[in-house]
Coordinates of C-alpha atoms and ligand atoms in Angstrom, one line a residue:
M9 CA -8.1 40.2 1.6
E10 CA -5.8 42.3 3.9
K11 CA -4.0 43.7 0.9
Y12 CA -7.4 44.8 -0.5
V13 CA -8.4 46.6 2.7
I14 CA -5.1 48.4 2.8
W15 CA -5.5 49.6 -0.7
V16 CA -9.1 50.8 -0.1
V17 CA -7.9 52.8 3.0
L18 CA -5.0 54.3 1.1
L19 CA -7.3 55.3 -1.7
Q20 CA -9.7 57.0 0.7
A21 CA -6.9 58.9 2.4
I22 CA -5.7 60.1 -1.0
L23 CA -9.2 61.3 -2.0
I24 CA -9.8 63.1 1.3
G25 CA -6.4 64.7 1.1
Y26 CA -7.2 65.9 -2.4
A27 CA -10.6 67.2 -1.3
I28 CA -9.0 69.2 1.5
K29 CA -6.4 70.6 -0.8
T30 CA -8.8 71.7 -3.4
G31 CA -11.2 73.2 -0.8
Y32 CA -14.1 70.8 -1.7
F33 CA -15.3 70.7 1.9
E34 CA -14.8 74.4 2.4
E35 CA -16.9 75.1 -0.7
N36 CA -19.8 72.8 0.5
R37 CA -19.8 74.3 3.9
N38 CA -20.0 77.7 2.3
I39 CA -23.0 76.7 0.2
I40 CA -24.7 75.5 3.3
E41 CA -23.9 78.6 5.3
E42 CA -25.0 80.8 2.4
F43 CA -28.3 78.9 2.2
D44 CA -28.9 79.3 6.0
E45 CA -28.1 82.9 5.9
A46 CA -30.3 83.6 2.9
K47 CA -33.1 81.8 4.8
E48 CA -32.5 83.9 7.9
K49 CA -32.7 87.1 6.0
Q50 CA -35.5 86.2 3.6
P51 CA -38.3 88.6 4.4
Y52 CA -41.0 86.5 2.8
R53 CA -40.6 83.3 4.8
T54 CA -43.4 83.0 7.4
G55 CA -43.4 82.8 11.2
F56 CA -46.6 80.8 11.8
H57 CA -47.8 79.6 8.4
F58 CA -46.9 76.0 7.4
Q59 CA -44.1 75.7 4.9
P60 CA -41.4 73.1 4.3
P61 CA -37.7 74.1 4.7
K62 CA -37.2 74.5 1.0
N63 CA -38.5 73.7 -2.5
W64 CA -41.9 73.6 -4.1
M65 CA -45.2 72.8 -2.3
N66 CA -48.7 72.8 -3.6
D67 CA -51.9 71.0 -2.7
P68 CA -52.7 69.8 0.9
N69 CA -53.2 66.0 0.8
G70 CA -54.9 63.6 3.2
P71 CA -54.9 65.7 6.4
M72 CA -56.0 63.5 9.4
Y73 CA -56.1 63.1 13.1
Y74 CA -55.0 59.6 14.1
N75 CA -54.2 58.2 17.6
G76 CA -53.4 61.6 19.1
V77 CA -51.4 63.0 16.2
Y78 CA -52.3 65.4 13.4
H79 CA -50.8 64.3 10.0
F80 CA -50.4 66.7 7.1
F81 CA -49.3 65.5 3.7
Y82 CA -48.7 67.8 0.7
Q83 CA -47.6 67.9 -2.9
Y84 CA -43.9 68.4 -2.9
N85 CA -41.1 68.5 -5.4
P86 CA -37.9 67.3 -3.7
Y87 CA -35.7 68.7 -6.4
G88 CA -36.4 72.3 -6.6
A89 CA -38.7 75.3 -6.3
T90 CA -40.8 74.6 -9.4
W91 CA -43.7 72.2 -9.9
G92 CA -41.3 69.8 -11.5
N93 CA -43.8 67.6 -13.3
G94 CA -42.7 64.0 -12.8
N95 CA -41.2 64.3 -9.3
L96 CA -44.2 65.2 -7.2
S97 CA -44.2 63.3 -3.9
W98 CA -46.2 63.3 -0.8
A99 CA -44.2 65.1 1.9
H100 CA -45.4 64.4 5.4
S101 CA -45.4 66.4 8.6
V102 CA -46.8 65.6 12.1
S103 CA -48.1 67.8 14.9
Y104 CA -49.8 67.6 18.3
N105 CA -51.6 70.9 18.0
L106 CA -51.9 71.8 14.2
V107 CA -49.5 74.8 14.8
D108 CA -46.0 73.3 15.5
W109 CA -44.8 70.7 13.0
T110 CA -42.1 68.2 12.5
H111 CA -41.3 67.4 8.9
I112 CA -40.6 63.6 8.6
E113 CA -39.8 61.2 5.8
H114 CA -41.8 61.6 2.6
A115 CA -44.8 59.2 2.6
L116 CA -45.0 58.6 -1.2
S117 CA -42.5 59.0 -4.0
P118 CA -42.7 57.8 -7.6
S119 CA -41.4 54.3 -7.7
E120 CA -43.7 52.0 -9.7
P121 CA -44.7 52.0 -13.4
Y122 CA -48.2 53.3 -12.4
D123 CA -46.8 56.3 -10.4
L124 CA -43.4 56.9 -12.0
R125 CA -44.5 60.3 -13.4
G126 CA -45.7 61.6 -10.1
C127 CA -47.7 60.9 -7.0
W128 CA -50.5 63.5 -7.2
S129 CA -53.3 64.6 -4.9
G130 CA -55.6 62.5 -2.8
S131 CA -57.1 61.9 0.6
V132 CA -57.0 59.7 3.7
T133 CA -59.8 57.6 5.0
I134 CA -59.7 55.9 8.4
L135 CA -61.2 52.5 7.9
P136 CA -63.3 51.9 11.1
D137 CA -63.1 48.1 11.3
N138 CA -59.4 47.9 12.0
N139 CA -58.9 51.6 12.7
M140 CA -56.5 51.7 9.6
P141 CA -55.7 55.0 7.8
V142 CA -55.4 54.5 4.1
I143 CA -54.2 56.9 1.4
F144 CA -56.1 57.1 -1.8
Y145 CA -54.1 59.0 -4.4
T146 CA -53.9 59.8 -8.1
S147 CA -50.7 59.0 -9.9
I148 CA -49.4 59.5 -13.4
S149 CA -48.3 56.2 -15.0
V150 CA -45.5 55.8 -17.4
E151 CA -48.1 56.0 -20.2
G152 CA -49.3 59.3 -18.8
E153 CA -52.7 58.0 -17.5
E154 CA -54.2 59.3 -14.3
V155 CA -54.9 56.3 -12.1
Q156 CA -56.0 55.9 -8.5
N157 CA -54.0 53.9 -5.9
L158 CA -54.0 52.9 -2.3
A159 CA -51.2 53.0 0.3
M160 CA -51.2 52.0 4.0
P161 CA -48.8 52.6 6.9
R162 CA -46.3 49.8 7.4
D163 CA -46.7 49.9 11.2
T164 CA -49.6 51.6 12.9
S165 CA -47.9 51.3 16.2
D166 CA -45.4 54.0 15.0
P167 CA -47.2 57.2 16.2
F168 CA -45.8 59.2 13.3
L169 CA -46.7 56.5 10.6
R170 CA -43.4 57.2 9.0
E171 CA -43.5 54.5 6.4
W172 CA -46.2 53.9 3.8
V173 CA -46.6 50.8 1.6
K174 CA -48.3 50.9 -1.8
S175 CA -50.9 48.3 -2.3
R176 CA -50.0 45.3 -4.6
H177 CA -53.4 45.7 -6.2
N178 CA -52.5 49.2 -7.6
P179 CA -53.7 50.8 -9.8
L180 CA -57.2 50.3 -8.4
I181 CA -59.1 52.5 -10.8
R182 CA -58.1 53.4 -14.3
P183 CA -59.8 56.0 -16.4
P184 CA -62.9 54.6 -18.2
S185 CA -63.1 54.8 -21.9
D186 CA -65.4 57.8 -22.0
I187 CA -63.2 59.9 -19.8
D188 CA -60.0 61.7 -20.9
P189 CA -57.2 59.8 -19.1
R190 CA -55.5 63.2 -18.3
S191 CA -58.6 64.5 -16.5
F192 CA -59.4 61.9 -13.9
R193 CA -58.0 62.7 -10.5
D194 CA -57.9 63.7 -6.8
P195 CA -60.1 61.2 -4.9
T196 CA -62.0 62.5 -1.9
T197 CA -62.0 61.0 1.5
A198 CA -64.4 58.1 1.2
W199 CA -67.7 58.0 3.1
Q200 CA -69.4 54.8 4.2
K201 CA -73.1 54.2 3.9
M202 CA -75.4 52.2 6.3
D203 CA -75.1 49.1 4.1
K204 CA -71.2 49.4 4.5
T205 CA -70.6 50.5 0.9
W206 CA -67.7 52.9 0.5
C207 CA -68.1 55.9 -1.9
V208 CA -65.5 58.3 -3.3
L209 CA -65.6 61.1 -5.8
I210 CA -63.0 61.6 -8.5
G211 CA -62.7 65.0 -10.2
S212 CA -63.2 64.8 -14.0
Q213 CA -65.0 66.0 -17.0
L214 CA -67.6 64.3 -19.2
G215 CA -68.0 66.0 -22.6
S216 CA -68.7 69.6 -21.9
D217 CA -69.6 68.9 -18.2
R218 CA -67.2 69.0 -15.3
A219 CA -68.0 66.4 -12.8
G220 CA -67.5 64.6 -9.5
I221 CA -67.5 61.0 -10.7
L222 CA -68.9 58.6 -8.1
Y223 CA -67.2 55.2 -7.4
T224 CA -68.3 52.6 -4.8
S225 CA -66.7 49.6 -3.2
R226 CA -67.3 47.0 -0.5
D227 CA -63.7 46.2 0.2
F228 CA -61.8 49.4 -0.7
I229 CA -59.9 47.5 -3.4
S230 CA -62.4 46.8 -6.1
W231 CA -64.3 49.9 -7.2
S232 CA -67.2 50.3 -9.6
R233 CA -68.4 53.5 -11.2
G234 CA -71.8 54.8 -10.0
D235 CA -74.7 55.2 -12.5
N236 CA -74.3 59.0 -12.5
P237 CA -71.8 61.6 -11.4
L238 CA -72.7 63.0 -8.0
H239 CA -73.0 66.5 -9.5
M240 CA -71.9 68.2 -12.7
S241 CA -71.6 71.7 -14.1
N242 CA -71.0 73.1 -17.6
R243 CA -70.0 76.5 -16.2
T244 CA -66.8 75.6 -14.4
G245 CA -63.3 74.5 -15.4
M246 CA -62.2 70.9 -14.9
W247 CA -62.8 69.8 -11.3
E248 CA -59.7 69.3 -9.3
C249 CA -59.5 68.2 -5.7
P250 CA -63.2 67.7 -5.0
D251 CA -64.3 67.6 -1.4
F252 CA -67.6 66.2 -0.1
Y253 CA -68.7 66.3 3.5
P254 CA -71.7 66.7 5.9
V255 CA -72.4 69.8 8.0
S256 CA -74.8 70.1 10.9
A257 CA -77.9 72.1 10.0
S258 CA -78.7 72.7 13.7
G259 CA -75.4 74.3 14.7
G260 CA -72.7 72.9 16.9
D261 CA -70.0 70.5 16.1
G262 CA -68.4 69.5 12.8
L263 CA -69.3 66.0 11.5
D264 CA -67.3 63.0 10.5
T265 CA -67.3 62.3 6.7
S266 CA -69.8 59.4 6.8
A267 CA -72.3 61.1 9.1
N268 CA -75.8 61.7 7.7
G269 CA -79.3 62.1 9.0
E270 CA -82.2 64.5 9.4
D271 CA -80.3 67.6 10.5
V272 CA -77.5 67.3 8.0
L273 CA -76.7 69.1 4.8
H274 CA -73.8 68.3 2.5
V275 CA -71.1 70.6 1.1
L276 CA -69.5 69.8 -2.3
K277 CA -66.4 71.8 -3.2
A278 CA -64.5 71.8 -6.5
S279 CA -61.3 73.6 -7.4
F280 CA -61.2 75.0 -10.9
S281 CA -59.6 78.0 -12.7
G282 CA -57.6 79.0 -9.6
R283 CA -60.6 79.2 -7.2
D284 CA -62.3 76.9 -4.7
D285 CA -66.1 77.1 -5.0
Y286 CA -68.7 75.2 -3.0
V287 CA -72.4 74.4 -3.1
I288 CA -74.6 73.3 -0.2
G289 CA -77.2 70.6 -0.8
T290 CA -79.0 67.5 0.4
Y291 CA -77.5 64.0 -0.2
D292 CA -79.6 60.9 -0.2
P293 CA -77.3 57.8 0.3
M294 CA -80.1 55.4 -0.9
T295 CA -80.1 56.9 -4.4
D296 CA -76.8 58.8 -4.3
E297 CA -78.7 61.9 -5.4
F298 CA -77.2 65.3 -4.4
N299 CA -79.5 68.3 -4.8
V300 CA -78.2 71.8 -4.5
V301 CA -80.2 74.0 -2.2
G302 CA -79.7 77.7 -3.2
V303 CA -76.8 78.8 -5.3
D304 CA -75.1 76.3 -7.7
F305 CA -71.6 76.6 -9.2
M306 CA -71.0 79.8 -11.1
D307 CA -74.5 81.1 -10.6
D308 CA -74.7 84.4 -12.4
R309 CA -75.6 86.3 -9.3
V310 CA -73.7 85.1 -6.3
Q311 CA -70.9 82.6 -6.0
L312 CA -69.9 80.8 -2.9
R313 CA -66.2 80.7 -2.5
Y314 CA -64.2 79.6 0.5
D315 CA -61.9 82.5 -0.1
Y316 CA -62.0 85.4 -2.6
G317 CA -58.2 85.7 -2.8
N318 CA -55.3 83.4 -3.3
F319 CA -56.5 80.0 -2.0
Y320 CA -56.6 76.7 -4.1
A321 CA -56.9 72.9 -4.0
S322 CA -58.2 73.0 -0.4
K323 CA -59.0 69.8 1.6
S324 CA -60.9 69.4 4.8
F325 CA -60.8 66.6 7.4
Y326 CA -62.8 65.7 10.5
D327 CA -60.8 66.3 13.7
A328 CA -62.3 63.8 16.2
A329 CA -60.2 65.3 19.0
K330 CA -62.1 68.5 18.9
K331 CA -65.2 67.4 17.0
R332 CA -64.7 70.0 14.2
R333 CA -64.1 70.1 10.5
V334 CA -60.8 71.7 9.6
L335 CA -59.9 73.1 6.2
W336 CA -56.4 73.3 4.7
S337 CA -55.5 75.2 1.5
W338 CA -52.6 75.9 -0.7
V339 CA -51.7 79.6 -1.2
L340 CA -49.7 80.3 -4.3
E341 CA -46.9 82.7 -4.8
G342 CA -48.0 86.0 -6.4
D343 CA -44.7 86.8 -8.1
S344 CA -42.5 85.3 -10.8
E345 CA -41.1 81.8 -11.1
A346 CA -37.6 83.3 -11.3
N347 CA -38.1 84.9 -7.8
S348 CA -39.2 81.5 -6.3
I349 CA -36.1 79.8 -7.8
A350 CA -33.9 82.5 -6.4
R351 CA -35.6 82.2 -3.0
G352 CA -35.4 78.4 -3.1
W353 CA -39.0 77.8 -2.3
Y354 CA -42.5 78.2 -3.5
G355 CA -45.9 78.0 -1.8
L356 CA -47.6 78.3 1.6
Q357 CA -50.5 76.7 3.3
A358 CA -53.2 79.0 4.7
L359 CA -53.9 78.7 8.5
P360 CA -56.1 75.7 9.1
R361 CA -59.7 76.9 9.5
T362 CA -62.7 75.6 11.3
I363 CA -65.7 75.3 9.0
L364 CA -69.3 75.5 10.2
L365 CA -72.6 76.0 8.3
H366 CA -74.1 79.5 9.0
E367 CA -77.4 79.3 10.9
D368 CA -79.3 80.6 7.8
H369 CA -77.9 77.6 5.8
T370 CA -76.9 79.8 2.9
Q371 CA -73.2 79.7 3.4
L372 CA -70.2 78.5 5.5
I373 CA -68.4 80.3 8.2
Q374 CA -64.7 79.9 8.5
W375 CA -62.3 80.9 11.3
P376 CA -58.7 80.2 12.0
I377 CA -58.5 77.2 14.4
E378 CA -58.4 78.3 18.0
E379 CA -54.9 77.0 18.6
V380 CA -53.6 80.0 16.5
E381 CA -54.6 82.3 19.4
G382 CA -52.0 80.5 21.5
L383 CA -49.3 82.3 19.4
R384 CA -50.7 85.7 20.4
D385 CA -48.3 87.8 22.4
G386 CA -48.4 91.3 23.9
K387 CA -51.9 92.5 23.4
V388 CA -52.4 96.2 22.3
T389 CA -55.8 97.9 22.3
L390 CA -56.7 101.2 20.7
D391 CA -59.2 103.0 22.8
I392 CA -60.9 105.1 20.1
K393 CA -64.6 105.6 19.7
E394 CA -64.5 106.6 16.0
I395 CA -62.2 107.3 13.2
E396 CA -62.8 110.5 11.4
S397 CA -62.9 111.1 7.7
G398 CA -59.5 111.2 6.1
T399 CA -57.6 110.0 9.2
M400 CA -55.3 107.1 10.0
L401 CA -54.0 105.9 13.3
E402 CA -51.0 103.6 13.8
I403 CA -51.5 100.4 15.9
A404 CA -48.1 100.7 17.5
G405 CA -46.4 98.4 20.0
I406 CA -46.7 95.1 18.1
T407 CA -44.5 93.2 15.6
A408 CA -46.4 94.5 12.6
S409 CA -44.9 92.0 10.1
Q410 CA -46.2 89.1 12.2
A411 CA -49.5 90.0 13.8
D412 CA -53.1 89.3 14.4
V413 CA -55.6 92.3 14.5
E414 CA -59.3 92.3 15.3
V415 CA -61.4 95.4 14.7
S416 CA -65.1 96.1 14.8
F417 CA -66.6 99.1 13.1
H418 CA -70.1 100.5 13.0
V419 CA -71.8 103.2 11.0
S420 CA -74.5 105.5 12.4
N421 CA -76.3 106.5 9.3
L422 CA -76.3 105.2 5.8
D423 CA -77.7 108.3 4.1
G424 CA -76.1 109.5 0.9
V425 CA -74.0 106.5 0.0
E426 CA -73.3 105.8 -3.6
L427 CA -75.6 103.6 -5.7
I428 CA -74.0 100.4 -6.8
D429 CA -73.7 100.0 -10.6
E430 CA -76.2 97.2 -11.2
G431 CA -74.4 96.1 -14.3
L432 CA -71.2 95.6 -12.4
L433 CA -71.9 92.9 -10.0
D434 CA -68.4 91.4 -9.9
P435 CA -67.1 92.4 -6.5
Q436 CA -63.4 92.0 -7.6
L437 CA -64.1 94.5 -10.4
I438 CA -65.8 96.9 -8.1
C439 CA -62.8 96.8 -5.7
T440 CA -60.5 97.3 -8.6
Q441 CA -62.4 100.3 -9.9
N442 CA -62.7 101.7 -6.4
N443 CA -59.4 100.7 -4.9
A444 CA -58.1 102.0 -1.6
S445 CA -57.1 105.4 -3.0
V446 CA -60.6 106.2 -4.3
N447 CA -62.6 108.1 -1.6
G448 CA -66.3 107.4 -1.2
V449 CA -69.0 108.3 1.3
L450 CA -68.9 105.3 3.6
G451 CA -65.5 103.8 2.9
P452 CA -62.9 102.9 2.2
F453 CA -62.3 102.2 5.9
G454 CA -60.2 99.3 7.4
L455 CA -56.6 98.4 7.9
L456 CA -53.4 99.2 6.2
V457 CA -50.9 96.4 6.8
L458 CA -47.3 95.7 5.8
A459 CA -47.0 99.5 5.4
S460 CA -43.8 101.4 5.2
E461 CA -43.3 104.5 7.3
D462 CA -43.7 106.7 4.2
L463 CA -46.7 104.7 3.0
T464 CA -45.2 104.1 -0.4
E465 CA -45.7 100.4 0.4
Q466 CA -49.0 99.3 1.9
T467 CA -51.7 96.7 1.6
A468 CA -55.2 97.8 2.3
I469 CA -58.0 95.6 3.6
F470 CA -61.1 97.7 3.6
F471 CA -64.9 98.0 3.4
R472 CA -67.3 100.2 1.4
I473 CA -71.0 100.5 1.8
F474 CA -73.2 101.1 -1.3
K475 CA -76.9 101.3 -1.9
G476 CA -77.9 98.3 -4.0
R477 CA -81.3 97.2 -5.3
G478 CA -83.6 97.5 -2.3
K479 CA -80.9 97.1 0.3
H480 CA -77.5 98.3 1.3
V481 CA -74.5 96.2 0.2
V482 CA -71.2 95.8 2.1
L483 CA -68.1 95.2 -0.1
M484 CA -64.9 93.8 1.3
C485 CA -61.6 94.4 -0.6
S486 CA -57.9 93.5 -0.3
D487 CA -55.8 95.8 -2.4
Q488 CA -52.2 94.7 -3.1
S489 CA -51.7 97.2 -5.9
R490 CA -49.3 99.2 -3.7
S491 CA -47.9 96.4 -1.6
S492 CA -44.4 96.5 -3.1
L493 CA -42.2 99.0 -4.8
K494 CA -40.4 96.3 -6.8
T495 CA -42.5 93.1 -7.1
P496 CA -46.0 93.5 -8.4
V497 CA -48.5 90.9 -7.3
K498 CA -50.5 89.0 -9.9
D499 CA -54.3 89.8 -9.7
A500 CA -53.5 92.5 -7.2
I501 CA -57.0 93.4 -6.0
Y502 CA -59.5 91.0 -4.6
G503 CA -63.1 91.6 -3.5
S504 CA -66.2 90.0 -2.1
F505 CA -69.7 91.0 -1.0
L506 CA -70.2 90.5 2.7
D507 CA -73.7 89.4 3.6
I508 CA -74.2 91.4 6.8
D509 CA -76.5 94.1 8.0
P510 CA -74.5 97.3 7.8
N511 CA -76.6 98.8 10.5
K512 CA -74.9 96.4 12.9
E513 CA -71.3 95.5 13.5
I514 CA -68.8 95.3 10.6
S515 CA -65.9 93.2 11.9
L516 CA -62.5 92.3 10.4
R517 CA -59.8 90.0 11.6
T518 CA -56.5 90.1 9.7
L519 CA -53.5 87.9 10.3
I520 CA -50.2 89.2 8.8
D521 CA -47.2 86.9 8.4
H522 CA -44.5 88.6 6.3
S523 CA -45.7 87.8 2.8
I524 CA -49.2 86.5 3.5
I525 CA -52.3 88.4 4.7
E526 CA -55.4 86.4 5.7
S527 CA -58.6 88.5 6.3
F528 CA -61.9 87.3 7.8
G529 CA -64.9 89.7 7.4
G530 CA -68.2 89.5 9.2
K531 CA -66.9 86.9 11.7
G532 CA -65.8 84.5 8.9
K533 CA -68.6 85.2 6.3
A534 CA -66.1 86.4 3.7
C535 CA -62.4 85.5 3.6
I536 CA -59.7 86.9 1.5
T537 CA -56.1 85.6 1.4
A538 CA -53.4 87.7 -0.3
R539 CA -49.7 87.6 -0.9
A540 CA -47.4 90.7 -0.7
Y541 CA -43.7 91.2 -1.3
P542 CA -42.8 94.5 0.4
T543 CA -39.2 95.8 0.1
L544 CA -39.3 98.6 2.7
A545 CA -42.1 97.4 5.0
V546 CA -40.2 94.3 6.2
F547 CA -39.5 93.1 9.7
E548 CA -39.3 96.0 12.2
N549 CA -39.9 98.5 9.4
S550 CA -43.4 97.3 8.9
H551 CA -46.4 99.2 10.3
I552 CA -50.2 98.7 10.7
Y553 CA -52.8 101.5 10.6
V554 CA -56.5 101.7 11.0
F555 CA -57.8 104.2 8.4
N556 CA -60.9 105.9 7.0
N557 CA -60.9 107.7 3.7
G558 CA -64.6 107.9 3.3
A559 CA -66.4 111.3 3.7
K560 CA -68.2 110.2 6.9
S561 CA -66.6 109.2 10.2
I562 CA -66.9 105.5 11.2
G563 CA -67.5 104.2 14.7
V564 CA -65.0 101.8 16.2
S565 CA -66.5 99.4 18.8
S566 CA -63.2 97.6 19.6
L567 CA -59.7 97.2 18.3
S568 CA -57.2 94.7 19.6
A569 CA -53.9 93.5 18.1
W570 CA -51.2 91.1 19.0
S571 CA -47.7 90.2 17.9
M572 CA -47.6 86.6 16.8
K573 CA -44.9 84.2 18.1
N574 CA -43.2 81.8 15.7
A575 CA -44.7 78.4 15.3
Q576 CA -42.1 75.6 15.9
F577 CA -40.9 73.7 12.9
S578 CA -38.4 70.9 13.1
Q579 CA -37.1 68.1 10.8
E580 CA -36.5 64.4 11.2
G581 CA -35.5 61.8 8.6
S582 CA -33.2 61.5 5.7
S583 CA -35.6 63.2 3.2
W584 CA -34.7 66.5 4.8
L585 CA -31.0 66.1 5.1
G586 CA -28.5 67.7 2.7
F587 CA -29.4 69.0 -0.7
E588 CA -31.5 66.7 -2.9
Ligands
LIG649 N1 -52.4 69.5 -8.3 C1 -52.1 68.1 -8.3 C2 -53.3 67.4 -9.0 C3 -54.4 68.4 -8.8 C4 -53.7 69.7 -8.9 C5 -50.8 67.8 -8.9 C6 -54.4 70.9 -8.2 O1 -53.6 66.1 -8.5 O2 -55.4 68.2 -9.7 O3 -49.8 68.5 -8.2 O4 -53.6 71.9 -7.9

């Protein structure tokens, strides 16, 4: 035995000596240093938006507030900066304020025949009887089927719920025979009815219809398919990541997912073809009938989208601490896969947003959670009453590459504005045909952000006012067509109509964070998220301007801007150590 130990020690010494001689340790240290340095200098990593230290991230999964801690899970490829079909795991981060995060051990990784080809999206439900949070997630089995599974924390007394155990009953739901086994995924947070029955929706398609398939259960283990899907549409792409939740019709707080009653309407969201659309309706838990009030999915005239830019696979949760509903969403890269691989990471999360129903019940209002304002630093105000035609003014004195700007405009008379082309009712197309360089009567006016000093790089978020059928129409655009000298952004111009009275205030809040720009028009009535990859307008060489290129001058009621501090991100646990 002694002899054996001596041999092992001797062998180790020889190996270490060889490694030192050949520079093995040196080489690895260099790789680590290079990586850190690259990260430091990377102009597109964000200061206050959620992102993991490296690799690929997509959908938000199962956000929740549990025993004083916010939990955020997300689709993550531990092996690289591409989607990496087959390896998707649930990465897990925790926070006390939804702004500063600690990345902890991954919650779910492929390990069983039913999830060996990936742990895909899903939700968390907190079971009230034993205050137990459970994950309901889709996985891809070795046979390639999309099946639904359950997982629970090993120890609910661990405040971070570091370890998750997959149920021995998995898979709980397999695709029924009339459903394509490759289109059956992303269970919602479950809601519980008065008779204690649990319900979830699963995104799918039935023939030519895309649908939210309803399943019910008494014990959360054994599930039966409802008689009918909760809702269907033959105008959309396949429904991914559906979300279904109540909103108060009389204003005030957000509602827990199982809430219902007289003053309650329900929101159904589906993600398809790169967009997150929602409908508002009434839900009768006795009959499981959901009836849309107003605009349905892909209505020819108006479409309700959470965000008219880059915003996909979103998921909301009820935050019991602040009695609000909070929305998370994945923001994709807008450039090439090769660039992501070179950078070593892909994907951001939008700032969490509070969602409320607008008082007229026709749409939702979204606003960055109030905690984001805690990062504001060094307020600057621009004391101007108006901005004349053809002028721009710099908002100086803040860190323009990481900032929050709030501006409120008003117009004194709407005479002479252009008529809107009635055949062209796609706002994105109107913004594309009338981009920031096309001068009109009232507009473009707004902000130029991530702008280089010579303005060769700039991203414009702006408004235009037109005369439409019978009333004036406000258009909000985000134009990334000149945001980079080198890296063009896919779908470079976004647009939305903004349902406000142009005789009143026209407000814009824009948050800039190096390569992401989130804009909220009309106090959260229209939101546009965009990506930009400037090469000149980076760090201290970035500028922000307020501008007006319309023929008429525009009133400015207020303009405030702040530098934004970094959110704090830290790591704990072996999932984040070394290179996987
Ligand atoms: N992403 C997941 C799926 C979901 C899609 C896989 C949406 O569960 O349908 O990463 O982006």
